[in-house]
XYZ file of C-alpha atoms in Angstrom:
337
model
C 0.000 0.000 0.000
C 1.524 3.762 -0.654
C 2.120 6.089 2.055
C -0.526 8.706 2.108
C 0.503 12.293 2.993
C -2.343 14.197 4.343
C -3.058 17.886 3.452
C -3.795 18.330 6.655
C -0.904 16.999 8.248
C 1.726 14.515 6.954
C 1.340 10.752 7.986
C 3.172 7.661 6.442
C 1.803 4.367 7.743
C -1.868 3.326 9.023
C -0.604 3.351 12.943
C 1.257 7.084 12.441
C -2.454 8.005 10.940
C -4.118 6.357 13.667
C -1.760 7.777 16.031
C -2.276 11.246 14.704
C -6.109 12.118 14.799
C -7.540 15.420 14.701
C -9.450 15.614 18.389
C -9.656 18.889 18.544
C -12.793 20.651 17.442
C -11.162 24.016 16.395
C -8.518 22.453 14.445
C -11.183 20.609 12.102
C -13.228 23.498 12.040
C -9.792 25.421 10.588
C -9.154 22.786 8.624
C -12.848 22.667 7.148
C -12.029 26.597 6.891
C -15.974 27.275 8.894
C -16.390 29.676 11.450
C -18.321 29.597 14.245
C -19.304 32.008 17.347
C -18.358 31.214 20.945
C -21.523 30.421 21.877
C -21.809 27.857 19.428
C -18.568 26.584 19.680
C -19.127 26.184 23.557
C -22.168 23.737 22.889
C -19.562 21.942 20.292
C -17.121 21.634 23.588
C -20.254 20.052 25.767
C -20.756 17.842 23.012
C -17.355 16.380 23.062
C -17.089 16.369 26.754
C -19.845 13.491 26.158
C -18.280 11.729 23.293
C -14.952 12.177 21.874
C -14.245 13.934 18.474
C -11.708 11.706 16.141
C -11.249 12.308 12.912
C -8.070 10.880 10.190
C -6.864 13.525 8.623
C -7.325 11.774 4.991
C -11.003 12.255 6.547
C -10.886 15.698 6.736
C -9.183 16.516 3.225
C -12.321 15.530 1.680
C -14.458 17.976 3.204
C -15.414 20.528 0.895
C -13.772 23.743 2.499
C -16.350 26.363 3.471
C -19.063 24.070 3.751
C -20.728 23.726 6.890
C -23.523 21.541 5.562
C -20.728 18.842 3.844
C -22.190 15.239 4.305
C -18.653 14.114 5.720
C -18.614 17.102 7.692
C -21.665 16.101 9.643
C -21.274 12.949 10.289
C -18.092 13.963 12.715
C -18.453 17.401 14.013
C -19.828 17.434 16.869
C -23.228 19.508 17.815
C -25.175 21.573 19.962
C -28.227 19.330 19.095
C -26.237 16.729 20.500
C -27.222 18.045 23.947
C -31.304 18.032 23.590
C -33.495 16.090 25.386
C -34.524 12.839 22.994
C -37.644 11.053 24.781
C -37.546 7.781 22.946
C -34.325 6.936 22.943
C -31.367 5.264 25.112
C -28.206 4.508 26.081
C -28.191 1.126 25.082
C -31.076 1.008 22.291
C -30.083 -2.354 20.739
C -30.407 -3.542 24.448
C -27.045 -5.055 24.057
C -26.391 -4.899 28.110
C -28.513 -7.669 28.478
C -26.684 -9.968 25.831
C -23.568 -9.561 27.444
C -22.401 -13.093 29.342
C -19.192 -12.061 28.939
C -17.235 -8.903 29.033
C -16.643 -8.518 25.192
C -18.581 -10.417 24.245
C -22.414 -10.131 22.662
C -24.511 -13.218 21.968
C -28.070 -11.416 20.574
C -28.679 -14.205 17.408
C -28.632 -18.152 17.350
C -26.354 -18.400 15.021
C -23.440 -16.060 15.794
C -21.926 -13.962 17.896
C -20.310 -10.697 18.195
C -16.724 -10.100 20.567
C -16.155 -6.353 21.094
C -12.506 -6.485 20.142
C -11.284 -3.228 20.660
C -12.981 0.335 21.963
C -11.259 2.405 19.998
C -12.022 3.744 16.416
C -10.448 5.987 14.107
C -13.170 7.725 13.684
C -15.798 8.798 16.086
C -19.472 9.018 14.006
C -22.203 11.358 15.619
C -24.571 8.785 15.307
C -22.866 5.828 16.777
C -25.106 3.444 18.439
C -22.041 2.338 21.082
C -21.338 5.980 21.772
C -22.162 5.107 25.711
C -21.277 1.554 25.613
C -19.418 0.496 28.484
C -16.007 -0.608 26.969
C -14.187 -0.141 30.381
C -16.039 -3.058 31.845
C -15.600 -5.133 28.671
C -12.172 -4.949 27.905
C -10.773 -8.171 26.447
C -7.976 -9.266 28.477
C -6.417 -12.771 28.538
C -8.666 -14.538 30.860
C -11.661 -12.997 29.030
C -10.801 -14.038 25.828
C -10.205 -17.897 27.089
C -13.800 -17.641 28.048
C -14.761 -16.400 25.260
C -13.468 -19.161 22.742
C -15.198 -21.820 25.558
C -17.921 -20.095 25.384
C -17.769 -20.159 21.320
C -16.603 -24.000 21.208
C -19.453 -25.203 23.698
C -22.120 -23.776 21.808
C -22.290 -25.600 18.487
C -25.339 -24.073 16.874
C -22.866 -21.033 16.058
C -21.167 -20.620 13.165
C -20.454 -17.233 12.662
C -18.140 -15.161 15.196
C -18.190 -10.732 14.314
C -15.539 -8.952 15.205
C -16.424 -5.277 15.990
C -15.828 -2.453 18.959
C -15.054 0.189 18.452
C -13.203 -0.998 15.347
C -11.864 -4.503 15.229
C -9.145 -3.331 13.130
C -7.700 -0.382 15.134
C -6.226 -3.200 17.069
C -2.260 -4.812 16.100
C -2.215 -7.498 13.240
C -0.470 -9.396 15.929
C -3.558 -9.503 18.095
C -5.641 -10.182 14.841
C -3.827 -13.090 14.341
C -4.349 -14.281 17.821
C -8.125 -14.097 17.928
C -7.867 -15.940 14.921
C -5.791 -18.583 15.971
C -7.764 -19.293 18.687
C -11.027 -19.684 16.731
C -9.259 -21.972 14.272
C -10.000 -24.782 16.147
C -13.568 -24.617 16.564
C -14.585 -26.423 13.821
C -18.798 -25.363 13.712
C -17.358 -21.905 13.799
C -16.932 -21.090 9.532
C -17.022 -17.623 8.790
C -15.518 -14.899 10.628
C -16.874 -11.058 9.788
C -14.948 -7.966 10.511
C -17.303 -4.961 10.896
C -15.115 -1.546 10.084
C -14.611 1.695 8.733
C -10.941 1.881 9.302
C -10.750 0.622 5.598
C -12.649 3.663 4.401
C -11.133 6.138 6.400
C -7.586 4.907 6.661
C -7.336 2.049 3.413
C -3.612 2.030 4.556
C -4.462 -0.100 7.578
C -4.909 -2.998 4.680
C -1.441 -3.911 5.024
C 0.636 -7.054 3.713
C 0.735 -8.613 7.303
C -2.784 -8.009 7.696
C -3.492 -9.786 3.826
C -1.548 -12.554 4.889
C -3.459 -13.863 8.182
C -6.799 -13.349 6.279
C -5.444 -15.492 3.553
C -3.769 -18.380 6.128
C -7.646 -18.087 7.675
C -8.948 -21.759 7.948
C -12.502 -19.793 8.301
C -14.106 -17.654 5.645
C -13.077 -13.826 6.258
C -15.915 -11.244 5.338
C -15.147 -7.646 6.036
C -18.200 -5.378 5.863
C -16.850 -1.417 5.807
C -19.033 1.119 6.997
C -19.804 3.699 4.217
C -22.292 6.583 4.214
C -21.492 8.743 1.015
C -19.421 8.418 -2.009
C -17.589 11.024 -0.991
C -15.595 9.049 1.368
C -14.542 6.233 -1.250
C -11.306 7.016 -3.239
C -8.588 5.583 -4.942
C -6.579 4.553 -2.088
C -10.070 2.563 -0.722
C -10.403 1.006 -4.343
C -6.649 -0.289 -3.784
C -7.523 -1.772 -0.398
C -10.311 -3.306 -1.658
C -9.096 -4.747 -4.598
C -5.869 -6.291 -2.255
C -9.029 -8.221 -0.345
C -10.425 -9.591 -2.919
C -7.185 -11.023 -4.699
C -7.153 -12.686 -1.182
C -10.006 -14.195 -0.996
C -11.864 -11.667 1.683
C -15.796 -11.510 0.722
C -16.636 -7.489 1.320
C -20.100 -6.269 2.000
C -21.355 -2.502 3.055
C -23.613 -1.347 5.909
C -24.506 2.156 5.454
C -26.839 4.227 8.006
C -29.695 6.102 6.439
C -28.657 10.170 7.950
C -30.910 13.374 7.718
C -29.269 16.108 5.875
C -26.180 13.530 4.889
C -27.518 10.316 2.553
C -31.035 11.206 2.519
C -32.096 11.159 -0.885
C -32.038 8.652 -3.807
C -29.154 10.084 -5.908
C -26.772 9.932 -3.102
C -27.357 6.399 -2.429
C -27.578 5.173 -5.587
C -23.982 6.889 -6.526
C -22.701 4.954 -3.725
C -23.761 1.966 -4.341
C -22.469 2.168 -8.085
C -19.504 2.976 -6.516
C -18.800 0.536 -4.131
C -19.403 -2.032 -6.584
C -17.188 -0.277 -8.892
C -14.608 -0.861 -6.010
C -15.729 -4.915 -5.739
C -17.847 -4.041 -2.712
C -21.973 -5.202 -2.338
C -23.998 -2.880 -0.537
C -25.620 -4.760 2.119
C -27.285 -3.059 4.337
C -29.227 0.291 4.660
C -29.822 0.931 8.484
C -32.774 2.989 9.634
C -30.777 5.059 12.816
C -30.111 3.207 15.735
C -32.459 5.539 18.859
C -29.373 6.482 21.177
C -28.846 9.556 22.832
C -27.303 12.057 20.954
C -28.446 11.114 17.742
C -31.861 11.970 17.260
C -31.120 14.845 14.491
C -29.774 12.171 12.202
C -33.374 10.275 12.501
C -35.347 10.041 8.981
C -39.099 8.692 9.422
C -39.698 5.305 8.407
C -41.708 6.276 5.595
C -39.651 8.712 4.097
C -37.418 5.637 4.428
C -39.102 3.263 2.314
C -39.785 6.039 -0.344
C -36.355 6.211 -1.105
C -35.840 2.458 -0.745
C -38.295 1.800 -3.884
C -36.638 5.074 -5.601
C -33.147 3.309 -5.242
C -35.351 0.152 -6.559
C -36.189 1.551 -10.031
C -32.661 3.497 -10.169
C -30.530 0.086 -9.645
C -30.540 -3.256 -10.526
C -31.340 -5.536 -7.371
C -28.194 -6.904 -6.740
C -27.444 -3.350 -6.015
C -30.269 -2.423 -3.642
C -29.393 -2.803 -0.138
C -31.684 -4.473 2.278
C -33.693 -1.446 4.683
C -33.417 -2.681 8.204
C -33.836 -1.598 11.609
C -32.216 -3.663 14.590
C -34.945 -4.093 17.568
C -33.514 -4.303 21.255
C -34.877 -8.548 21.789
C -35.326 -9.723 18.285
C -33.829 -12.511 16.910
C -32.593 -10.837 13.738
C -32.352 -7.671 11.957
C -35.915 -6.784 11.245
C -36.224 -5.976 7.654
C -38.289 -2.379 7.480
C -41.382 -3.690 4.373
């Protein structure tokens, strides 16, 4: 993979970009090259105080300078709505606290399960359902991760094990290869699916090392990247995706349906053209997850299946993403019609 050298502030590999976020709100507002009045600014402060800002700086190039309504733009800054009162939603709205047997680990479906392998990300999206999950209290350590794979080898009606957080790939390749190896064994356990947005916002982190234990994987590897907007997709991310494919890494997309950022048929139709363009099936279309904080994103349900029959007569099928919403006790993703 080729260096990248940010416009914002020169990087070389994925862990120097990782290592060198933007966190501070006033530096991506200079960078974005939008002004803002103190008043304003000190609701964008509270608003941090309650959930990080983290942005790449590759991130932050592609925001179109001097607009304060940029679809990238919005899905990171952080905002005064942020801080309203949001009856209807929760903490925990996928009611994952109850699923939890194990710290990092989630066990919501029969089939699979889901270990929370890091809490970090590179980037920290407004809307994140896990934006008060308790990572503290489910940090994998040694110990935890033994009971884990028990856990995973004494239940043989799984077959699936996701690896999320946070992001699953913020973590070493060295640690990678060591959750891996110790799912090898289990033989019900197949497929193993990496849920991240590292490779969007940081393709670098796609590294030889990283190519090689997917390839060595006794279990099928599926990485699903988290797109919202074809603005975020590039060259380097067509690179990165092409090196998974030539090693045998099935890739999907989950994308999250946002007011004011994805919200009309053009938009999402453009990105799905593109991220098959890149060797990537769109997957899913998420209604928003009801947590608190996010409740400006939210776009009604039937606004939502308007655009999910426009994108139906604007693509062919294999292109159409499935609308879902995820319901705190259900067995499955609940598909919206």
């Amino acid at each position: 993979m080729i260096p990248y050298v940010s416009l914002s502030g020169q990087t070389n590999d994925w862990q120097s970009q990782l290592s060198n976020l933007i966190t501070d709100p006033k530096e991506l507002l200079a960078i974005a090259e939008i002004p803002t009045d103190s008043r304003e600014y000190h609701a964008i402060e509270q608003a941090c105080a309650d959930f990080q800002l983290r942005v790449p700086r590759a991130f932050a190039d592609k925001i179109e300078k001097g607009n304060a309504k940029d679809p990238l733009l919005l899905q990171v800054l952080p905002s005064a709505q942020e801080l309203l009162a949001s009856p209807g939603y929760s903490t925990d709205p996928l009611g994952e606290e109850a699923a939890n047997p194990i710290p990092g680990l989630i066990h919501k479906y029969e089939s699979r399960v889901l270990m929370t392998l890091s809490g970090q990300c590179a980037i920290n999206c407004r809307y994140c359902f896990r934006r008060h999950f308790p990572y503290a209290e489910n940090r994998l350590t040694r110990d935890h991760l033994q009971e884990i794979t028990a856990y995973v080898a004494n239940n043989t009606a799984l077959n699936e094990v996701i690896l999320s957080g946070g992001d699953p790939l913020s973590v070493s390749n060295t640690q990678i290869r060591r959750f891996l190896s110790e799912l090898a064994s289990i033989q019900h356990i197949t497929r193993i699916r990496f849920h991240t947005r590292l490779p969007v916002v940081i393709p670098e982190r796609i590294d030889q090392t990283l190519l090689d234990t997917f390839s060595n994987s006794k279990q099928k590897i599926i990485v699903v990247v988290h797109t919202n907007h074809p603005n975020e997709l590039d060259e380097r991310f067509d690179r990165a995706m092409a090196q998974l494919t030539n090693n045998r890494v099935t890739l999907l997309n989950q994308t999250v349906l946002l007011k004011n950022i994805n919200d009309n048929p053009e938009t999402l139709t453009k990105l799905s053209e593109r991220l098959f363009s890149a060797g990537v099936m769109p997957y899913y279309l998420h209604l928003l997850d009801k947590v608190v904080g996010a409740t400006h994103f939210e776009i009604p349900e039937h606004d939502a299946i308007g655009l999910h029959r426009a994108l139906q007569t604007q693509l062919p099928g294999f292109l159409v993403p499935k609308l879902v919403r995820e319901i705190a006790g259900k067995s499955s993703k609940t598909w919206v019609y």
